[in-house]
mmCIF file of C-alpha atoms in Angstrom:
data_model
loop_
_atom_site.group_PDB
_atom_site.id
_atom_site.type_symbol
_atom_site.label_atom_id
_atom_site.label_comp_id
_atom_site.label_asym_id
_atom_site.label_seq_id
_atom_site.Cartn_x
_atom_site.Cartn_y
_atom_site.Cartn_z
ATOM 1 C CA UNK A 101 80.164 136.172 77.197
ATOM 2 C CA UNK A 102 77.080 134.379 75.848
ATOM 3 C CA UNK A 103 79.626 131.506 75.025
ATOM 4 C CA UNK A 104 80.674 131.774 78.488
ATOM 5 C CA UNK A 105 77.601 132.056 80.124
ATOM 6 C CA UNK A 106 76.413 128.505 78.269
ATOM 7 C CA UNK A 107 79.412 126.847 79.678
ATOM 8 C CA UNK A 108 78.580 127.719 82.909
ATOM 9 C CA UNK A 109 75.160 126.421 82.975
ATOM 10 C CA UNK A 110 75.829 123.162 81.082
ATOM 11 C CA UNK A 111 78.591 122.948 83.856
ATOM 12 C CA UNK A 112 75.827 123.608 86.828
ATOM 13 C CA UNK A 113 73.355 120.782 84.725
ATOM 14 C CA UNK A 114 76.112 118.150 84.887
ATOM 15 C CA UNK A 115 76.807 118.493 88.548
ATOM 16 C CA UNK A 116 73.316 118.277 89.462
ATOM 17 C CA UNK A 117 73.301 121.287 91.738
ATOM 18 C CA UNK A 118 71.237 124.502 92.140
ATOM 19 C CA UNK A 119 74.527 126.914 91.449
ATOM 20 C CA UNK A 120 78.113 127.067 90.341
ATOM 21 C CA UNK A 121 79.905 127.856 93.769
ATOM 22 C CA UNK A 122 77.838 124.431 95.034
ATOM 23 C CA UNK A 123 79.144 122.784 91.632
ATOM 24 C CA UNK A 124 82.545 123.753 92.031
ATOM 25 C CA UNK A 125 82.647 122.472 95.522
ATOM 26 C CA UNK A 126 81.228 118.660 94.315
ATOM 27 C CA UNK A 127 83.910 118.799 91.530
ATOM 28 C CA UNK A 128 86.220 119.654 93.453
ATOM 29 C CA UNK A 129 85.644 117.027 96.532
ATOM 30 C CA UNK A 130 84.355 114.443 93.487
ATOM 31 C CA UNK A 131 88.024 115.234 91.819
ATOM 32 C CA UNK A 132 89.677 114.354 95.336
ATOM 33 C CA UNK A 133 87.958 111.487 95.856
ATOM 34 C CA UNK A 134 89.031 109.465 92.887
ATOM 35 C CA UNK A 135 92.618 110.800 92.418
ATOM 36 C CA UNK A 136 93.474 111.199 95.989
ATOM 37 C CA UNK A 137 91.651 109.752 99.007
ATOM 38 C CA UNK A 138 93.643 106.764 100.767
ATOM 39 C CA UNK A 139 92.572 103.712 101.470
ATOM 40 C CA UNK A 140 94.294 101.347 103.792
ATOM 41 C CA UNK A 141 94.243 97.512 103.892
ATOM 42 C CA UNK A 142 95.070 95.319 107.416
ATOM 43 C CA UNK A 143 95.744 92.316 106.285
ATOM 44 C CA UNK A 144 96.748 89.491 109.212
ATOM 45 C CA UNK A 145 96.660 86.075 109.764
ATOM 46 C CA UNK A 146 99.029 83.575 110.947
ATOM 47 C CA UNK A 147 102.178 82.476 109.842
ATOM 48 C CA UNK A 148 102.127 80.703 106.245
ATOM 49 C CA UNK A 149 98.894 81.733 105.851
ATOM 50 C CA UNK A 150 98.738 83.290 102.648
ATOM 51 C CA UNK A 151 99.023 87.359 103.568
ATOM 52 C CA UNK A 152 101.490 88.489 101.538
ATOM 53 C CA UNK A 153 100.066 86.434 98.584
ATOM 54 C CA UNK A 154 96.769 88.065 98.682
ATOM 55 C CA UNK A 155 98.637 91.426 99.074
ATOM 56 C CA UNK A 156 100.625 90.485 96.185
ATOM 57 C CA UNK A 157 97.973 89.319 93.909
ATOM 58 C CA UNK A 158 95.783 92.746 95.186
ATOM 59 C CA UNK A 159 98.438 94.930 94.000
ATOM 60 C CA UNK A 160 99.026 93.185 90.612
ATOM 61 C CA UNK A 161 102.376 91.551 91.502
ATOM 62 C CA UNK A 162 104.074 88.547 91.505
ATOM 63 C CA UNK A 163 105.587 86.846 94.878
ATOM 64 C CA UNK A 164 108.977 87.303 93.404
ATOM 65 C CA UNK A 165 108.637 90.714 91.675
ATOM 66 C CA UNK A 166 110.429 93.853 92.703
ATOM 67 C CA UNK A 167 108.645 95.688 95.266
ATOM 68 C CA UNK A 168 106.446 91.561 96.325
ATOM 69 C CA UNK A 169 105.647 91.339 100.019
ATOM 70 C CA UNK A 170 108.100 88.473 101.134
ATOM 71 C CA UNK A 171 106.227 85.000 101.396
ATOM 72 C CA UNK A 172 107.326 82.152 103.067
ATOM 73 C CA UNK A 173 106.318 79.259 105.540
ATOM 74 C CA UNK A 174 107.543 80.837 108.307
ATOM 75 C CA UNK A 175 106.716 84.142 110.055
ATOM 76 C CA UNK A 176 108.378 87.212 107.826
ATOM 77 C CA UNK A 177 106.609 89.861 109.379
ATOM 78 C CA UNK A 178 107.781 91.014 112.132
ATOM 79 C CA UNK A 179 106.377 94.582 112.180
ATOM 80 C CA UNK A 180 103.264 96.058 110.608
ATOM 81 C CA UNK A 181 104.549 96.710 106.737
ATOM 82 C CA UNK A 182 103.066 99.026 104.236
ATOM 83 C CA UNK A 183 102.762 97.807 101.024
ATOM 84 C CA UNK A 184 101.867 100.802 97.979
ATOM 85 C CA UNK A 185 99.880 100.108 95.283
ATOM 86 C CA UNK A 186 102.280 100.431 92.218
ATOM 87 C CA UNK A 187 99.729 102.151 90.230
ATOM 88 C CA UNK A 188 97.313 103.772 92.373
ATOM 89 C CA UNK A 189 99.531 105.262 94.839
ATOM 90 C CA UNK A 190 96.956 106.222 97.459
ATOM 91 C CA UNK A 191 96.178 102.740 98.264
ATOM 92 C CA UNK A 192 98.548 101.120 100.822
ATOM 93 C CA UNK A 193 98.050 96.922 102.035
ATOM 94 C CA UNK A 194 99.784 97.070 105.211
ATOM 95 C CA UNK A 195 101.115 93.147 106.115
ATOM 96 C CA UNK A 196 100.842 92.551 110.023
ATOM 97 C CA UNK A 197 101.916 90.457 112.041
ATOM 98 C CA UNK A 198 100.174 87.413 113.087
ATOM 99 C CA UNK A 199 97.790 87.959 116.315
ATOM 100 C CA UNK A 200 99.359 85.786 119.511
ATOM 101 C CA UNK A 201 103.299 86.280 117.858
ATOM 102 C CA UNK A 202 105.521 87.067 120.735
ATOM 103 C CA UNK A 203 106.031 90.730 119.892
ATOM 104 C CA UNK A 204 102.147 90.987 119.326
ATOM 105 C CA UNK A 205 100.210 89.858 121.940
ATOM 106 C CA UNK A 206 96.650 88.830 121.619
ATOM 107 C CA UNK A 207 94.773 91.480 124.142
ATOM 108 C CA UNK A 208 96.891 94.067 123.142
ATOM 109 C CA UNK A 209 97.231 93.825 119.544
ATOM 110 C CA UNK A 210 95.033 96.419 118.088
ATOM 111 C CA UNK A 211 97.029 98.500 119.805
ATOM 112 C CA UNK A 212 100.448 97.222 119.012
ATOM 113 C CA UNK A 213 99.242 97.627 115.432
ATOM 114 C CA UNK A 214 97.818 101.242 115.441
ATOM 115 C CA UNK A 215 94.396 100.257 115.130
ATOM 116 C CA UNK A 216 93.099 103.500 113.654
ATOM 117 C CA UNK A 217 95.478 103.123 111.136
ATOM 118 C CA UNK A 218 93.352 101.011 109.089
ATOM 119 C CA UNK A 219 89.889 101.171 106.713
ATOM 120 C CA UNK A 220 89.470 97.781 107.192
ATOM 121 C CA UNK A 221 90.564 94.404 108.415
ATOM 122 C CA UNK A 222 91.332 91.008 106.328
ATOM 123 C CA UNK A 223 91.852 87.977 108.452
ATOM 124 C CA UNK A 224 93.023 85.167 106.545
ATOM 125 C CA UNK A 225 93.605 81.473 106.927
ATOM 126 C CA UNK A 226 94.315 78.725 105.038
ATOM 127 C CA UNK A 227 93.129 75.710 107.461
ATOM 128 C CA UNK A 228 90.507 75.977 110.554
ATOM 129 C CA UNK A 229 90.309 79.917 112.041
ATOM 130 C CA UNK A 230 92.022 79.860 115.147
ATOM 131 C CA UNK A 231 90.531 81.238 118.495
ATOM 132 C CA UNK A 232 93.106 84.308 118.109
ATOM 133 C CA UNK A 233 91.554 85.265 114.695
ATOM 134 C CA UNK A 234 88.002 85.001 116.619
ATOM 135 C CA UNK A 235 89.409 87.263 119.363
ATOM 136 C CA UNK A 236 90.340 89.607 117.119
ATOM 137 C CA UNK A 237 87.442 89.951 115.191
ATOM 138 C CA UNK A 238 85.641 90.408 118.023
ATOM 139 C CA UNK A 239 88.038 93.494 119.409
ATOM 140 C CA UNK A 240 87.487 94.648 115.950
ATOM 141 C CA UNK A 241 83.728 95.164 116.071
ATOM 142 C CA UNK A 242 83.712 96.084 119.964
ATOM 143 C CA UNK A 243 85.350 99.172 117.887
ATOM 144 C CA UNK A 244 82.958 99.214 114.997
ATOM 145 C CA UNK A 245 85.189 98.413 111.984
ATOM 146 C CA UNK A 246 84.415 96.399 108.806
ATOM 147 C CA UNK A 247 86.466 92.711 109.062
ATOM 148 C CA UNK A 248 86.288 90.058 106.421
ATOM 149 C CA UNK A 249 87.197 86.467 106.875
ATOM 150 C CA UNK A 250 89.917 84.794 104.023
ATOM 151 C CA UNK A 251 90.054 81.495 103.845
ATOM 152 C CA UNK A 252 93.001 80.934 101.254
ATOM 153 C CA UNK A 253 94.454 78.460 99.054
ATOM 154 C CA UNK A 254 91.498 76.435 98.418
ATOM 155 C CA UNK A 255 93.479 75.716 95.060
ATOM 156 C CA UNK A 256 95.108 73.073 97.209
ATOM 157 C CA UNK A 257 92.163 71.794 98.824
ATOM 158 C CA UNK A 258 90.493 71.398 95.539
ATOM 159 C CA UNK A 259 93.543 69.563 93.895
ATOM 160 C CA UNK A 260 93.854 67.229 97.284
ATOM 161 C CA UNK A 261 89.989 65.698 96.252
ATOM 162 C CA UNK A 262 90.293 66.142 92.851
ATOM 163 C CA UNK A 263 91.433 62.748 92.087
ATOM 164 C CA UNK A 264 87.747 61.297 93.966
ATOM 165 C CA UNK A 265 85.117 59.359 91.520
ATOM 166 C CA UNK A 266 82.588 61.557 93.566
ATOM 167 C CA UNK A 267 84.189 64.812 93.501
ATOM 168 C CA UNK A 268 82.559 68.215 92.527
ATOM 169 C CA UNK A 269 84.121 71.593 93.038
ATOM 170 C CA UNK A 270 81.090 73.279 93.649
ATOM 171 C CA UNK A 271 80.404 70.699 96.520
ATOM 172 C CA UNK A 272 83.693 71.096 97.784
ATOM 173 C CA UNK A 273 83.300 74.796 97.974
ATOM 174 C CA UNK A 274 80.418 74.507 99.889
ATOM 175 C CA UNK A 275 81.590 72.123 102.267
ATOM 176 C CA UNK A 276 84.456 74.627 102.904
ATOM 177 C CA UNK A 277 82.757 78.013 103.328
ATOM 178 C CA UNK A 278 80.068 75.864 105.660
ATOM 179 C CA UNK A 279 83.216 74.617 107.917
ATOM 180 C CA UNK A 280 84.583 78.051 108.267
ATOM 181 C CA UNK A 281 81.151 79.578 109.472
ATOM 182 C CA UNK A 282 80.585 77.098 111.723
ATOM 183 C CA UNK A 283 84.031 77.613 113.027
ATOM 184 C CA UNK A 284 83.321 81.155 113.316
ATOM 185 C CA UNK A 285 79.807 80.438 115.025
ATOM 186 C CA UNK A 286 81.196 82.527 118.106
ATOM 187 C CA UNK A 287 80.676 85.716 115.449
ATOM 188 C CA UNK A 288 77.220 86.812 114.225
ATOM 189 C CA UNK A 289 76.838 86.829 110.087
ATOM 190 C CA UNK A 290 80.690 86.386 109.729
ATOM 191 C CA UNK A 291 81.945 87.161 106.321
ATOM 192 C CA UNK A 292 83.665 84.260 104.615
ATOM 193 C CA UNK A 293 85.433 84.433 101.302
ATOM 194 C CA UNK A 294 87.464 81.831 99.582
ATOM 195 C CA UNK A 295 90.567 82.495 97.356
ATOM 196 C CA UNK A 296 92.979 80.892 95.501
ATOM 197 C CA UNK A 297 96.551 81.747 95.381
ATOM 198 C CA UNK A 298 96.984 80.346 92.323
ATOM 199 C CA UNK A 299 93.603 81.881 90.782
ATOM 200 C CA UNK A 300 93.417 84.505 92.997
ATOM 201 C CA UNK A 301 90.431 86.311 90.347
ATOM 202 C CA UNK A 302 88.246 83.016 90.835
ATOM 203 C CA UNK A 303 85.905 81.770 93.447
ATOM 204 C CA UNK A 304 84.711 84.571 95.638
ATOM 205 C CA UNK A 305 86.685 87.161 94.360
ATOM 206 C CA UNK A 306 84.569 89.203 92.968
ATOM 207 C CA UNK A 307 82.164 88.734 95.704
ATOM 208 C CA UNK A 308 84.654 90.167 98.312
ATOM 209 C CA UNK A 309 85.422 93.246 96.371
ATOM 210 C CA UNK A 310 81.152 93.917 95.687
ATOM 211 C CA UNK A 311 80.663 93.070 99.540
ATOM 212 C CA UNK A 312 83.481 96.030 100.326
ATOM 213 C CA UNK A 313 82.404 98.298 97.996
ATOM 214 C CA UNK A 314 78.893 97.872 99.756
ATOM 215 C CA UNK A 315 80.279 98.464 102.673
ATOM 216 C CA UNK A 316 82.828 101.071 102.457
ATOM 217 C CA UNK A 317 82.041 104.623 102.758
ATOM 218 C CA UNK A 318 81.510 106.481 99.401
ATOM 219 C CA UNK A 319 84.768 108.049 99.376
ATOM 220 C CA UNK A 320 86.590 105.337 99.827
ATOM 221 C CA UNK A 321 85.169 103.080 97.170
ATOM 222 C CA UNK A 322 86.379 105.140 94.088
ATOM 223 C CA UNK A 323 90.210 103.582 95.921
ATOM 224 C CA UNK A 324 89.510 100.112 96.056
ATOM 225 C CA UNK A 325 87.635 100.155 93.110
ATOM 226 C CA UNK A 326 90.670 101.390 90.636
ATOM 227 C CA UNK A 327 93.145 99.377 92.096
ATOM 228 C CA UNK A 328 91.391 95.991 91.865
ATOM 229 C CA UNK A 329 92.590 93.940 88.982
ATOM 230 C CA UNK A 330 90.224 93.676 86.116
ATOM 231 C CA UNK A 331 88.630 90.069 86.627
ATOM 232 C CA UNK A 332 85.857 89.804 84.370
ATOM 233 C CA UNK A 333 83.839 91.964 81.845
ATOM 234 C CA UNK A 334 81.559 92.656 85.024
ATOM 235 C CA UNK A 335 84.423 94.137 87.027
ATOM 236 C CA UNK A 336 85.651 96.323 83.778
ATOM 237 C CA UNK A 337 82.348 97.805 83.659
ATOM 238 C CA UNK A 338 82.270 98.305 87.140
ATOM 239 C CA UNK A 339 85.030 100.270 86.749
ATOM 240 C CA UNK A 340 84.017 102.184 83.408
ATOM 241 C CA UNK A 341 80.979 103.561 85.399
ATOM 242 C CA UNK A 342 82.917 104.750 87.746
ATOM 243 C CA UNK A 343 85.339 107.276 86.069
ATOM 244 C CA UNK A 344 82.152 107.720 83.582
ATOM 245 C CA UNK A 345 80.129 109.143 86.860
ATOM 246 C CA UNK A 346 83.521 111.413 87.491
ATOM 247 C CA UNK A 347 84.210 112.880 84.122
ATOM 248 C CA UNK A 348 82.448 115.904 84.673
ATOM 249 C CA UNK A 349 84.084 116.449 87.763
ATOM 250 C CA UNK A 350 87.011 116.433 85.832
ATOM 251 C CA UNK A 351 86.365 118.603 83.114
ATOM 252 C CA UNK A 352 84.940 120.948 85.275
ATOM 253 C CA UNK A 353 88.000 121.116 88.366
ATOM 254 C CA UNK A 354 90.334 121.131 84.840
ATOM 255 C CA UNK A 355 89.493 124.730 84.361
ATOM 256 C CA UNK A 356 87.187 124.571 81.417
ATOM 257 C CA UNK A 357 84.799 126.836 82.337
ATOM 258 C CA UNK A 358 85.861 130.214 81.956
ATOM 259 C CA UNK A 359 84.742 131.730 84.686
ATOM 260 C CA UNK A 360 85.607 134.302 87.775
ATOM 261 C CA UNK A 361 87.960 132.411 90.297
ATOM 262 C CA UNK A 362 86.058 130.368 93.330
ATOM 263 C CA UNK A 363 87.875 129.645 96.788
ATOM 264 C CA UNK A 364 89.899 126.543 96.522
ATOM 265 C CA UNK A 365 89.230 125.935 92.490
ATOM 266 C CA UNK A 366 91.492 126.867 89.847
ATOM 267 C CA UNK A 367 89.863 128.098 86.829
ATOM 268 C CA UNK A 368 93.207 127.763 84.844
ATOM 269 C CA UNK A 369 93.293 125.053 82.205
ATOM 270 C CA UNK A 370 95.063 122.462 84.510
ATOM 271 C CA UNK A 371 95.867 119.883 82.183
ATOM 272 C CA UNK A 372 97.171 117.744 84.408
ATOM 273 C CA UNK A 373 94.025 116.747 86.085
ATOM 274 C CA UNK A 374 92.892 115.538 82.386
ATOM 275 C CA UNK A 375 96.044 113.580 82.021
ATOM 276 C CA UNK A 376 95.562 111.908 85.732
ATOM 277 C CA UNK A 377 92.174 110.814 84.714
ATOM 278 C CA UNK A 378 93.327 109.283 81.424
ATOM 279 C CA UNK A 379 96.203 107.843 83.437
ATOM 280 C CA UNK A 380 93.942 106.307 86.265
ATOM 281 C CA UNK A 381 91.630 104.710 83.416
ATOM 282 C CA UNK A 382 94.737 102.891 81.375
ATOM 283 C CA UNK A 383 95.798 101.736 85.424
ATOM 284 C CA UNK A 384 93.037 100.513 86.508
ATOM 285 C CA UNK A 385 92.152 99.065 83.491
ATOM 286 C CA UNK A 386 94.761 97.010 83.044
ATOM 287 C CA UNK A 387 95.899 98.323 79.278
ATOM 288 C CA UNK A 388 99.621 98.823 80.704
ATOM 289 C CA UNK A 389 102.587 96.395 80.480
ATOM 290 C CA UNK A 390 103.022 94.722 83.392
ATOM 291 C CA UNK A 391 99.039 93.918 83.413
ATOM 292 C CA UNK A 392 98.731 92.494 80.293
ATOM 293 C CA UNK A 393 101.704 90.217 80.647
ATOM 294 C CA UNK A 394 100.253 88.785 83.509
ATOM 295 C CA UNK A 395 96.652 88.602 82.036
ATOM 296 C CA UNK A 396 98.625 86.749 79.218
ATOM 297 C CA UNK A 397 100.260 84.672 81.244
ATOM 298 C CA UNK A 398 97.167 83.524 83.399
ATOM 299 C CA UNK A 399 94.937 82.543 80.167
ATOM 300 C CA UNK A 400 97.932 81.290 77.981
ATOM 301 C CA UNK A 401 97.291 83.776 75.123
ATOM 302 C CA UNK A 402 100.470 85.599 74.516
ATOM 303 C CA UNK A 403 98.798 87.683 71.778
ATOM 304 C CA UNK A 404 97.304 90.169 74.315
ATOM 305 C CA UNK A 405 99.408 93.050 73.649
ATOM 306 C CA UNK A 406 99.258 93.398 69.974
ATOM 307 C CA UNK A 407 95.831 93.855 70.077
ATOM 308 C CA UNK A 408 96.320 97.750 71.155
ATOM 309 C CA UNK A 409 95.530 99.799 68.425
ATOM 310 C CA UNK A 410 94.011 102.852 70.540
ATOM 311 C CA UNK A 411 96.207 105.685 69.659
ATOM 312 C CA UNK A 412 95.529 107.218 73.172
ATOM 313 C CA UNK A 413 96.530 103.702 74.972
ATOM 314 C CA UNK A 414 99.981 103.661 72.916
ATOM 315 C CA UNK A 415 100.450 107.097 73.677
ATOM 316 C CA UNK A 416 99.516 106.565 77.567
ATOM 317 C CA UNK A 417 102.114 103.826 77.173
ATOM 318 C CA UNK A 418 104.850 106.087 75.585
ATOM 319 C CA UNK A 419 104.660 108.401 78.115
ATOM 320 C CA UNK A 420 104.612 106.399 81.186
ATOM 321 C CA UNK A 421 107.654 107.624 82.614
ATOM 322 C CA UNK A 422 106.199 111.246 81.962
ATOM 323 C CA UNK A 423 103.141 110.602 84.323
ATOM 324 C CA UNK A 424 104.727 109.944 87.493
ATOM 325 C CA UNK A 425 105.280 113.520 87.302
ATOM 326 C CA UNK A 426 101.626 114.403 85.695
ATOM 327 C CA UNK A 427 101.255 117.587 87.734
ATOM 328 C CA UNK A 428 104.103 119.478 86.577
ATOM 329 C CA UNK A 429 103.075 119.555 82.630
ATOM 330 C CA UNK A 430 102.452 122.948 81.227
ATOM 331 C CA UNK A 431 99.078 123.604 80.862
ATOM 332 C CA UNK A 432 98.363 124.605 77.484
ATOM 333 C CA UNK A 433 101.005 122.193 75.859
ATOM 334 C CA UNK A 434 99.484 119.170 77.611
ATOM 335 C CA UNK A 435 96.065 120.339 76.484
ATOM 336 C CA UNK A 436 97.345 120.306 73.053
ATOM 337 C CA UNK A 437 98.859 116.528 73.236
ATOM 338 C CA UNK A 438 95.292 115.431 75.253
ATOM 339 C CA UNK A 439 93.560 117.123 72.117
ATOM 340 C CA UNK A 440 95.594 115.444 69.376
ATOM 341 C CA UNK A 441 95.430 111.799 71.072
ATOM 342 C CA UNK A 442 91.060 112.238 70.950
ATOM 343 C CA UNK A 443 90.438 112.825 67.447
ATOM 344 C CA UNK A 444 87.541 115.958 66.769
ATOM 345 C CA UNK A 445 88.300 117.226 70.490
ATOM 346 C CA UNK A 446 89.267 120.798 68.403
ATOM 347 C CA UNK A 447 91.855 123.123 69.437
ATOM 348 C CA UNK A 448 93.746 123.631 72.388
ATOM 349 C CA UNK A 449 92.424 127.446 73.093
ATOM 350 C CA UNK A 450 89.125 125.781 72.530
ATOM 351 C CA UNK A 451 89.457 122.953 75.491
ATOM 352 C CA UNK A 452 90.338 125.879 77.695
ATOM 353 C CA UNK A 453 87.368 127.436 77.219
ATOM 354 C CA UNK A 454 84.331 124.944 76.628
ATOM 355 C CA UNK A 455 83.285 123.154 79.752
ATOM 356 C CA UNK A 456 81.118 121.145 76.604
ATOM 357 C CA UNK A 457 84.359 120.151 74.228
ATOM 358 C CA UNK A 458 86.473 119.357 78.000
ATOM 359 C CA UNK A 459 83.960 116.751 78.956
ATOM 360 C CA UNK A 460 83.142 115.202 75.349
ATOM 361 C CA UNK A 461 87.234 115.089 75.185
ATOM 362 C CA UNK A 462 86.984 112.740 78.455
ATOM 363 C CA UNK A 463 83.881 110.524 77.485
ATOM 364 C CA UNK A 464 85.294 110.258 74.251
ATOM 365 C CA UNK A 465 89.219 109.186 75.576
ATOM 366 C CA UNK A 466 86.774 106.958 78.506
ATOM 367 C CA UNK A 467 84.969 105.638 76.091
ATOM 368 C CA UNK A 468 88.343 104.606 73.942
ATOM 369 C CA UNK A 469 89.876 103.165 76.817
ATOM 370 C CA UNK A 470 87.042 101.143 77.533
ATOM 371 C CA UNK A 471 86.481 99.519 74.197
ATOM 372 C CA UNK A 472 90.075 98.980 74.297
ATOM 373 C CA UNK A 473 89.971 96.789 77.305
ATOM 374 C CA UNK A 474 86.891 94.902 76.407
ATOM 375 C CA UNK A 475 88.471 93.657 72.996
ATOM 376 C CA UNK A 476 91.490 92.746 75.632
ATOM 377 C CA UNK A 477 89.427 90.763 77.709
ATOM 378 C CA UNK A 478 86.838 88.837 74.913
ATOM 379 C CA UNK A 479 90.424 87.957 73.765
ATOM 380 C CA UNK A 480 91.418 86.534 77.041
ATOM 381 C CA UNK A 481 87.797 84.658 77.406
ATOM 382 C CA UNK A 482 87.150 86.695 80.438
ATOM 383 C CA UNK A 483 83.727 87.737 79.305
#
């Protein structure tokens, strides 16, 4: 019992609360929030525009992958379309249809689209904004949502001045982002980001995804955080605080604290919810195939992949297939293959037990994860 008793109250200290049925309840909702609460992405604009690119490059995918929103010069959406993250599967980027189409008129759009649908709303052009964009934005905030303004492939406009004596990108940048406010001068402090569909992680990138994390409420910012692609260094660590803040959550809502059973909290070793976190750190960090081709690809280093020597990354990997169907594992047998891929995490009966070993087992497989990616990305030159 004493053994017991400790676990409890180191599990009360992490959560930051006065007792355990208050702790279990943050867990829990803490839990929920990163492996579970959906997020969903309005992205619109008009024809040839550059939505389905930017949904695309969001969601880690290439136009002509399996699974790519359809691109084209011409309209291809004809309907609002829901496009799943691959990875993080409770963030859907829903493609509609450009505002003023015949099937979508402009006053009763919002409408047409299921307004409430949405977290948020992307407008995106790739020339001037149109006075249909402006309309929208403004039926947008009459009903007190977040919208952000796109202005896409500015690849093209840098490559169309690029040949000048007097060129400078940074001057060129300006010059854009000041034409598209002043276009916009109809909507107070509009939010302008430039993007290129050919670097889609350059320019304001980065900015975009700080200015919605900002803005978004805190339970939806764990979403858009994982399924971001890693950028930068900056972004990774970002990210690394992130599942570092929920770890406790984790070991806690796993069942590692031995204790009497609390309304909606399983005390059983659920080793599945360790696995999920593990699972959501290689994801969002970008240590799986498909993301390090394309990192390869991007910064011409094809060597990427052989630096993974984390045992728990190339075991993550193995078992890929095995994770889409994390929640049925047996509990103490996936307890045993989480303890034997973080070296000194003990034995299995002892992970069941120790709130203390359950939470050291997830810094120490974060931490791994981490320092995996970081070596991935000084490699790449994305420091």
């Amino acid at each position: 019992m004493p053994s017991q008793n400790s676990d409890k109250g180191e599990a009360i200290q992490a959560s930051g609360e006065s007792n355990f049925k208050k702790a279990a309840k943050k867990a829990k909702k803490q839990v929920d929030n990163l492996l579970h609460v959906s997020l969903n992405i309005a992205v619109t604009g008009d024809s040839g525009a550059g939505k389905s690119t930017f949904i695309n490059a969001i969601r880690g995918l290439e136009d002509d992958a399996q699974g790519a929103a359809k691109t084209g010069v011409t309209e291809t959406t004809t309907e609002a379309t829901p496009y799943q993250h691959p990875t993080m599967s409770n963030v859907t980027l829903w493609d509609l249809p450009g505002i003023g189409t015949p099937n979508f008129k402009a006053k009763t759009y919002l409408k047409d689209v299921k307004f409430d649908t949405y977290d948020f709303f992307m407008i995106i052009s790739s020339e001037r904004f149109r006075e249909n964009d402006i309309m929208l934005a403004k039926q947008i905030q009459k009903k007190k949502k977040q919208f952000y303004f796109i202005r896409s492939k500015v690849d093209n406009d840098l490559r169309a001045e690029g040949s000048k004596i007097s060129f400078s990108t940074e001057e060129m940048l300006s010059k854009i982002k000041t034409n598209c406010e002043e276009n916009l001068k109809e909507i107070r402090n509009p939010k302008v980001f430039l993007i290129s569909s050919k670097e889609f992680c350059a320019i304001d990138f980065e900015k975009l995804v700080d200015t919605l994390v900002s803005e978004l409420p805190q339970h939806k910012q764990n979403a858009l955080l994982q399924s971001v692609p890693v950028s930068s260094m900056a972004m990774l660590e970002k990210k690394v605080r992130m599942f570092e803040k929920a770890a406790w959550a984790a070991a806690f809502v796993s069942g590692a604290v031995a204790v009497a059973p609390v309304p909606g909290l399983s005390v059983a070793c659920d080793a599945g919810i360790l696995l999920a976190f593990f699972t959501r750190c290689y994801y969002s960090f970008g240590l799986d195939e498909k993301s390090l081709e394309k990192l390869s690809g991007r910064v011409d280093r094809p060597s990427l992949r052989v630096l993974i020597k984390s045992n728990l990354v190339l075991a993550l990997a193995a078992e890929s297939a095995a994770r889409q169907e994390i929640s049925a594992l047996a509990g103490g047998a996936a307890v045993e293959y989480l303890c034997s891929l973080v070296p000194g995490a003990g034995s299995a009966l002892a992970a069941v037990i120790s709130f203390g070993l359950t939470h050291r087992l997830l810094q120490n497989g974060l931490k791994e994860l981490a320092n995996t990616a970081r070596t991935v990305l000084r490699e790449a030159g994305l420091q």
